[in-house]
């Protein structure tokens, strides 16, 4: 390598910007579980069949090397283009609910074993495993278990497996080249509303433009806005596991809305 610049760390991984001997600029991630690095690479390559992602230059047990993504601006036009591309990515589909590689979110393992339908997948592979890891009061656990029981009726119309990013908060969208470039996926076959709910959880620039363009490209099922809290249960549980009780109130508000909507 010609040069290496340190970019700090995230979830126990060291992040660097480097220039290779051939002049290419790359992003280098080292540390953490080797399985997590390989899972990220597999997800990027799969999503990259349908949307803009960084090229995977190399993946090994101790590092993941990606093509560097030059910074751009989240303009309204870029947001609209991203919304259309996101819809096309979801429409590219998946063989089933799950993925043939191990799942990770941050450095937390996720079970990507396939399931018969999305409510079953979401309950048994996403919500319940993280509920067991979260230190929540018994009454909270009971309410979340009630919400899980109501998943089949709360999930809305059945949809085929979508090709989803799986951790699509705004920090995992880099604005470059007039669109959004996806990074750090927890990619799997899932429900397309999950990605949209994650974008809404912490906000994203020009969110209304993204959604409008998405719906022009691929209309959403009736009632999707009311189902946003349902799709936010898993990421909020992940945040409780990672960061503790500061996310409990947000989680339980989402649970309350799911229970109310399923009556």
mmCIF file of C-alpha atoms in Angstrom:
data_model
loop_
_atom_site.group_PDB
_atom_site.id
_atom_site.type_symbol
_atom_site.label_atom_id
_atom_site.label_comp_id
_atom_site.label_asym_id
_atom_site.label_seq_id
_atom_site.Cartn_x
_atom_site.Cartn_y
_atom_site.Cartn_z
ATOM 1 C CA UNK A 1 0.000 0.000 0.000
ATOM 2 C CA UNK A 2 1.197 3.522 -0.766
ATOM 3 C CA UNK A 3 -0.527 5.138 2.202
ATOM 4 C CA UNK A 4 -2.958 4.392 5.036
ATOM 5 C CA UNK A 5 -5.099 6.874 6.985
ATOM 6 C CA UNK A 6 -6.839 5.904 10.201
ATOM 7 C CA UNK A 7 -10.593 6.589 10.315
ATOM 8 C CA UNK A 8 -11.233 5.440 13.863
ATOM 9 C CA UNK A 9 -13.261 2.420 14.906
ATOM 10 C CA UNK A 10 -16.811 1.111 14.995
ATOM 11 C CA UNK A 11 -18.160 -1.852 16.988
ATOM 12 C CA UNK A 12 -14.617 -2.981 17.761
ATOM 13 C CA UNK A 13 -13.402 -2.807 14.181
ATOM 14 C CA UNK A 14 -10.614 -0.601 12.900
ATOM 15 C CA UNK A 15 -11.483 1.529 9.874
ATOM 16 C CA UNK A 16 -8.921 2.885 7.401
ATOM 17 C CA UNK A 17 -8.643 4.650 4.069
ATOM 18 C CA UNK A 18 -5.775 3.381 1.954
ATOM 19 C CA UNK A 19 -4.192 3.830 -1.448
ATOM 20 C CA UNK A 20 -3.059 0.582 -3.070
ATOM 21 C CA UNK A 21 0.146 0.221 -5.050
ATOM 22 C CA UNK A 22 -1.863 0.451 -8.279
ATOM 23 C CA UNK A 23 -3.338 3.799 -7.201
ATOM 24 C CA UNK A 24 -6.805 2.612 -6.239
ATOM 25 C CA UNK A 25 -8.361 4.154 -3.131
ATOM 26 C CA UNK A 26 -9.973 1.639 -0.803
ATOM 27 C CA UNK A 27 -11.769 1.379 2.511
ATOM 28 C CA UNK A 28 -10.344 -1.236 4.896
ATOM 29 C CA UNK A 29 -12.161 -2.774 7.834
ATOM 30 C CA UNK A 30 -10.254 -5.066 10.210
ATOM 31 C CA UNK A 31 -11.107 -6.853 13.433
ATOM 32 C CA UNK A 32 -14.309 -8.383 14.696
ATOM 33 C CA UNK A 33 -15.616 -11.823 13.851
ATOM 34 C CA UNK A 34 -14.267 -13.236 10.563
ATOM 35 C CA UNK A 35 -17.747 -14.599 9.838
ATOM 36 C CA UNK A 36 -19.156 -11.070 10.067
ATOM 37 C CA UNK A 37 -16.698 -9.751 7.478
ATOM 38 C CA UNK A 38 -17.511 -12.582 5.081
ATOM 39 C CA UNK A 39 -21.230 -12.115 5.659
ATOM 40 C CA UNK A 40 -20.937 -8.411 4.827
ATOM 41 C CA UNK A 41 -19.019 -9.206 1.640
ATOM 42 C CA UNK A 42 -21.591 -11.791 0.565
ATOM 43 C CA UNK A 43 -24.412 -9.348 1.215
ATOM 44 C CA UNK A 44 -22.723 -6.546 -0.719
ATOM 45 C CA UNK A 45 -22.149 -8.765 -3.734
ATOM 46 C CA UNK A 46 -25.758 -9.948 -3.685
ATOM 47 C CA UNK A 47 -27.236 -6.476 -3.305
ATOM 48 C CA UNK A 48 -24.788 -5.204 -5.905
ATOM 49 C CA UNK A 49 -26.564 -7.284 -8.538
ATOM 50 C CA UNK A 50 -29.432 -4.790 -8.249
ATOM 51 C CA UNK A 51 -28.216 -1.513 -6.709
ATOM 52 C CA UNK A 52 -25.104 0.611 -6.255
ATOM 53 C CA UNK A 53 -22.732 -0.744 -3.588
ATOM 54 C CA UNK A 54 -18.946 -0.554 -3.150
ATOM 55 C CA UNK A 55 -16.982 -3.207 -5.012
ATOM 56 C CA UNK A 56 -15.581 -5.929 -2.754
ATOM 57 C CA UNK A 57 -11.853 -5.835 -3.508
ATOM 58 C CA UNK A 58 -10.843 -8.487 -0.972
ATOM 59 C CA UNK A 59 -12.284 -10.354 1.980
ATOM 60 C CA UNK A 60 -10.305 -12.497 4.407
ATOM 61 C CA UNK A 61 -10.597 -13.625 8.022
ATOM 62 C CA UNK A 62 -8.916 -10.449 9.257
ATOM 63 C CA UNK A 63 -10.040 -7.769 6.792
ATOM 64 C CA UNK A 64 -12.588 -6.526 4.314
ATOM 65 C CA UNK A 65 -11.379 -4.225 1.542
ATOM 66 C CA UNK A 66 -13.885 -2.204 -0.472
ATOM 67 C CA UNK A 67 -13.565 0.323 -3.262
ATOM 68 C CA UNK A 68 -13.575 3.848 -1.824
ATOM 69 C CA UNK A 69 -16.845 5.748 -2.270
ATOM 70 C CA UNK A 70 -16.244 9.474 -2.965
ATOM 71 C CA UNK A 71 -18.536 11.739 -0.970
ATOM 72 C CA UNK A 72 -21.421 13.522 -2.670
ATOM 73 C CA UNK A 73 -24.524 15.428 -1.580
ATOM 74 C CA UNK A 74 -27.980 14.118 -0.626
ATOM 75 C CA UNK A 75 -29.825 16.284 -3.140
ATOM 76 C CA UNK A 76 -33.547 15.876 -3.919
ATOM 77 C CA UNK A 77 -32.648 14.377 -7.302
ATOM 78 C CA UNK A 78 -30.232 11.909 -5.698
ATOM 79 C CA UNK A 79 -32.907 10.932 -3.180
ATOM 80 C CA UNK A 80 -35.426 10.262 -5.943
ATOM 81 C CA UNK A 81 -32.936 8.166 -7.884
ATOM 82 C CA UNK A 82 -32.120 6.229 -4.729
ATOM 83 C CA UNK A 83 -35.814 5.600 -4.047
ATOM 84 C CA UNK A 84 -36.299 4.114 -7.508
ATOM 85 C CA UNK A 85 -33.143 2.000 -7.221
ATOM 86 C CA UNK A 86 -34.209 0.745 -3.798
ATOM 87 C CA UNK A 87 -37.565 -0.354 -5.212
ATOM 88 C CA UNK A 88 -35.813 -2.221 -8.035
ATOM 89 C CA UNK A 89 -33.472 -3.890 -5.535
ATOM 90 C CA UNK A 90 -36.394 -5.129 -3.467
ATOM 91 C CA UNK A 91 -38.139 -6.327 -6.619
ATOM 92 C CA UNK A 92 -35.057 -8.366 -7.576
ATOM 93 C CA UNK A 93 -36.264 -10.732 -4.885
ATOM 94 C CA UNK A 94 -34.741 -13.637 -3.007
ATOM 95 C CA UNK A 95 -35.127 -17.441 -3.066
ATOM 96 C CA UNK A 96 -36.857 -17.338 0.319
ATOM 97 C CA UNK A 97 -37.019 -15.600 3.670
ATOM 98 C CA UNK A 98 -33.453 -15.781 4.985
ATOM 99 C CA UNK A 99 -30.043 -16.139 3.349
ATOM 100 C CA UNK A 100 -27.423 -18.839 2.679
ATOM 101 C CA UNK A 101 -24.824 -16.975 4.764
ATOM 102 C CA UNK A 102 -24.730 -16.255 8.518
ATOM 103 C CA UNK A 103 -26.375 -12.994 9.521
ATOM 104 C CA UNK A 104 -24.818 -10.212 11.576
ATOM 105 C CA UNK A 105 -25.972 -6.796 12.711
ATOM 106 C CA UNK A 106 -23.057 -4.828 14.179
ATOM 107 C CA UNK A 107 -21.181 -7.839 15.642
ATOM 108 C CA UNK A 108 -24.326 -9.596 16.866
ATOM 109 C CA UNK A 109 -25.103 -12.902 15.107
ATOM 110 C CA UNK A 110 -28.480 -13.343 13.436
ATOM 111 C CA UNK A 111 -30.051 -16.595 12.299
ATOM 112 C CA UNK A 112 -30.639 -16.481 8.541
ATOM 113 C CA UNK A 113 -32.118 -19.984 8.312
ATOM 114 C CA UNK A 114 -35.054 -19.890 5.944
ATOM 115 C CA UNK A 115 -38.650 -19.846 7.154
ATOM 116 C CA UNK A 116 -41.954 -20.591 5.499
ATOM 117 C CA UNK A 117 -43.291 -17.042 5.544
ATOM 118 C CA UNK A 118 -42.244 -13.602 6.713
ATOM 119 C CA UNK A 119 -44.176 -13.501 10.032
ATOM 120 C CA UNK A 120 -42.500 -16.765 11.050
ATOM 121 C CA UNK A 121 -39.074 -15.507 9.951
ATOM 122 C CA UNK A 122 -39.456 -12.178 11.730
ATOM 123 C CA UNK A 123 -40.696 -13.761 14.940
ATOM 124 C CA UNK A 124 -38.294 -16.697 15.236
ATOM 125 C CA UNK A 125 -35.144 -15.337 13.554
ATOM 126 C CA UNK A 126 -35.264 -11.674 14.543
ATOM 127 C CA UNK A 127 -37.527 -10.643 17.433
ATOM 128 C CA UNK A 128 -37.475 -13.580 19.859
ATOM 129 C CA UNK A 129 -33.683 -14.225 19.750
ATOM 130 C CA UNK A 130 -32.956 -10.578 20.580
ATOM 131 C CA UNK A 131 -35.727 -10.435 23.167
ATOM 132 C CA UNK A 132 -33.880 -13.213 25.025
ATOM 133 C CA UNK A 133 -30.701 -11.117 24.981
ATOM 134 C CA UNK A 134 -32.310 -7.862 26.101
ATOM 135 C CA UNK A 135 -32.493 -7.077 29.815
ATOM 136 C CA UNK A 136 -36.110 -5.998 29.954
ATOM 137 C CA UNK A 137 -38.688 -6.128 32.759
ATOM 138 C CA UNK A 138 -40.971 -9.164 32.740
ATOM 139 C CA UNK A 139 -44.016 -7.078 31.827
ATOM 140 C CA UNK A 140 -42.217 -5.687 28.760
ATOM 141 C CA UNK A 141 -41.300 -9.211 27.689
ATOM 142 C CA UNK A 142 -44.923 -10.323 27.981
ATOM 143 C CA UNK A 143 -46.126 -7.408 25.863
ATOM 144 C CA UNK A 144 -43.548 -8.101 23.160
ATOM 145 C CA UNK A 145 -44.520 -11.785 23.153
ATOM 146 C CA UNK A 146 -48.166 -10.717 22.679
ATOM 147 C CA UNK A 147 -47.099 -8.579 19.721
ATOM 148 C CA UNK A 148 -45.273 -11.578 18.249
ATOM 149 C CA UNK A 149 -48.401 -13.708 18.589
ATOM 150 C CA UNK A 150 -50.284 -11.130 16.532
ATOM 151 C CA UNK A 151 -47.703 -10.950 13.767
ATOM 152 C CA UNK A 152 -49.725 -12.941 11.200
ATOM 153 C CA UNK A 153 -52.635 -10.478 11.411
ATOM 154 C CA UNK A 154 -50.462 -7.366 11.875
ATOM 155 C CA UNK A 155 -48.092 -8.067 8.967
ATOM 156 C CA UNK A 156 -50.502 -7.012 6.225
ATOM 157 C CA UNK A 157 -50.900 -8.647 2.810
ATOM 158 C CA UNK A 158 -48.553 -11.496 1.992
ATOM 159 C CA UNK A 159 -45.627 -10.505 -0.240
ATOM 160 C CA UNK A 160 -42.858 -12.532 -1.899
ATOM 161 C CA UNK A 161 -39.370 -12.363 -0.366
ATOM 162 C CA UNK A 162 -37.668 -9.064 -1.197
ATOM 163 C CA UNK A 163 -33.929 -8.503 -1.543
ATOM 164 C CA UNK A 164 -33.409 -6.316 1.542
ATOM 165 C CA UNK A 165 -30.441 -4.498 3.063
ATOM 166 C CA UNK A 166 -31.567 -5.387 6.575
ATOM 167 C CA UNK A 167 -29.894 -2.530 8.490
ATOM 168 C CA UNK A 168 -30.878 0.465 6.391
ATOM 169 C CA UNK A 169 -30.452 3.386 8.755
ATOM 170 C CA UNK A 170 -29.231 6.663 7.282
ATOM 171 C CA UNK A 171 -25.598 6.017 8.278
ATOM 172 C CA UNK A 172 -25.532 3.049 5.927
ATOM 173 C CA UNK A 173 -26.433 5.205 2.918
ATOM 174 C CA UNK A 174 -23.494 7.109 1.414
ATOM 175 C CA UNK A 175 -24.452 9.846 -1.028
ATOM 176 C CA UNK A 176 -22.217 9.605 -4.072
ATOM 177 C CA UNK A 177 -22.536 9.804 -7.850
ATOM 178 C CA UNK A 178 -26.037 11.255 -7.723
ATOM 179 C CA UNK A 179 -27.610 8.453 -5.687
ATOM 180 C CA UNK A 180 -27.430 6.570 -2.395
ATOM 181 C CA UNK A 181 -24.726 3.905 -2.114
ATOM 182 C CA UNK A 182 -25.489 1.087 0.325
ATOM 183 C CA UNK A 183 -22.888 -0.090 2.843
ATOM 184 C CA UNK A 184 -22.783 -2.382 5.919
ATOM 185 C CA UNK A 185 -25.685 -4.636 4.961
ATOM 186 C CA UNK A 186 -27.360 -7.364 6.974
ATOM 187 C CA UNK A 187 -28.722 -8.592 3.652
ATOM 188 C CA UNK A 188 -31.304 -11.356 3.380
ATOM 189 C CA UNK A 189 -34.602 -12.262 1.827
ATOM 190 C CA UNK A 190 -37.140 -10.358 3.876
ATOM 191 C CA UNK A 191 -39.999 -7.873 3.750
ATOM 192 C CA UNK A 192 -39.409 -4.681 1.778
ATOM 193 C CA UNK A 193 -41.247 -2.578 4.375
ATOM 194 C CA UNK A 194 -38.459 -3.439 6.841
ATOM 195 C CA UNK A 195 -35.906 -1.345 4.933
ATOM 196 C CA UNK A 196 -38.303 1.597 4.651
ATOM 197 C CA UNK A 197 -39.140 1.441 8.362
ATOM 198 C CA UNK A 198 -35.438 1.432 9.220
ATOM 199 C CA UNK A 199 -34.857 4.507 7.058
ATOM 200 C CA UNK A 200 -37.603 6.254 9.023
ATOM 201 C CA UNK A 201 -36.319 5.217 12.442
ATOM 202 C CA UNK A 202 -33.520 7.789 12.646
ATOM 203 C CA UNK A 203 -34.436 9.883 9.620
ATOM 204 C CA UNK A 204 -32.718 10.266 6.259
ATOM 205 C CA UNK A 205 -32.259 13.339 4.018
ATOM 206 C CA UNK A 206 -35.193 13.965 1.674
ATOM 207 C CA UNK A 207 -37.103 11.002 3.039
ATOM 208 C CA UNK A 208 -40.360 12.141 1.404
ATOM 209 C CA UNK A 209 -38.643 12.260 -2.008
ATOM 210 C CA UNK A 210 -37.218 8.762 -1.494
ATOM 211 C CA UNK A 211 -40.626 7.329 -0.593
ATOM 212 C CA UNK A 212 -42.472 9.115 -3.403
ATOM 213 C CA UNK A 213 -40.020 7.834 -6.006
ATOM 214 C CA UNK A 214 -40.146 4.358 -4.455
ATOM 215 C CA UNK A 215 -43.930 4.245 -4.721
ATOM 216 C CA UNK A 216 -43.842 5.457 -8.326
ATOM 217 C CA UNK A 217 -41.533 2.561 -9.138
ATOM 218 C CA UNK A 218 -43.161 -0.060 -6.909
ATOM 219 C CA UNK A 219 -46.395 0.855 -5.058
ATOM 220 C CA UNK A 220 -46.636 -0.274 -1.443
ATOM 221 C CA UNK A 221 -49.535 -2.250 0.010
ATOM 222 C CA UNK A 222 -52.323 -0.370 1.737
ATOM 223 C CA UNK A 223 -51.622 0.330 5.405
ATOM 224 C CA UNK A 224 -47.838 0.232 5.125
ATOM 225 C CA UNK A 225 -47.392 3.412 7.187
ATOM 226 C CA UNK A 226 -49.341 1.842 10.072
ATOM 227 C CA UNK A 227 -47.000 -1.162 9.940
ATOM 228 C CA UNK A 228 -43.827 0.906 10.375
ATOM 229 C CA UNK A 229 -43.682 0.277 14.184
ATOM 230 C CA UNK A 230 -43.937 -3.466 13.561
ATOM 231 C CA UNK A 231 -40.875 -3.407 11.321
ATOM 232 C CA UNK A 232 -39.003 -1.245 13.832
ATOM 233 C CA UNK A 233 -39.331 -3.776 16.673
ATOM 234 C CA UNK A 234 -36.226 -5.688 15.665
ATOM 235 C CA UNK A 235 -33.834 -2.734 15.204
ATOM 236 C CA UNK A 236 -35.056 -1.234 18.477
ATOM 237 C CA UNK A 237 -34.445 -4.544 20.262
ATOM 238 C CA UNK A 238 -30.950 -4.622 18.740
ATOM 239 C CA UNK A 239 -30.313 -1.160 20.179
ATOM 240 C CA UNK A 240 -31.514 -2.283 23.612
ATOM 241 C CA UNK A 241 -29.087 -5.217 23.452
ATOM 242 C CA UNK A 242 -26.190 -3.027 22.267
ATOM 243 C CA UNK A 243 -26.775 0.152 24.248
ATOM 244 C CA UNK A 244 -29.081 -0.709 27.133
ATOM 245 C CA UNK A 245 -32.276 0.734 28.503
ATOM 246 C CA UNK A 246 -32.034 4.147 26.845
ATOM 247 C CA UNK A 247 -33.943 2.644 23.899
ATOM 248 C CA UNK A 248 -36.561 0.874 26.034
ATOM 249 C CA UNK A 249 -39.153 3.653 25.825
ATOM 250 C CA UNK A 250 -38.940 3.824 22.028
ATOM 251 C CA UNK A 251 -39.248 0.050 21.819
ATOM 252 C CA UNK A 252 -42.276 -0.127 24.071
ATOM 253 C CA UNK A 253 -44.017 2.715 22.222
ATOM 254 C CA UNK A 254 -43.618 0.706 19.030
ATOM 255 C CA UNK A 255 -44.938 -2.405 20.801
ATOM 256 C CA UNK A 256 -47.993 -0.473 22.010
ATOM 257 C CA UNK A 257 -48.750 0.718 18.474
ATOM 258 C CA UNK A 258 -48.435 -2.829 17.096
ATOM 259 C CA UNK A 259 -50.820 -4.176 19.743
ATOM 260 C CA UNK A 260 -53.300 -1.378 19.076
ATOM 261 C CA UNK A 261 -53.261 -1.884 15.320
ATOM 262 C CA UNK A 262 -53.774 -5.653 15.622
ATOM 263 C CA UNK A 263 -57.020 -5.391 17.600
#
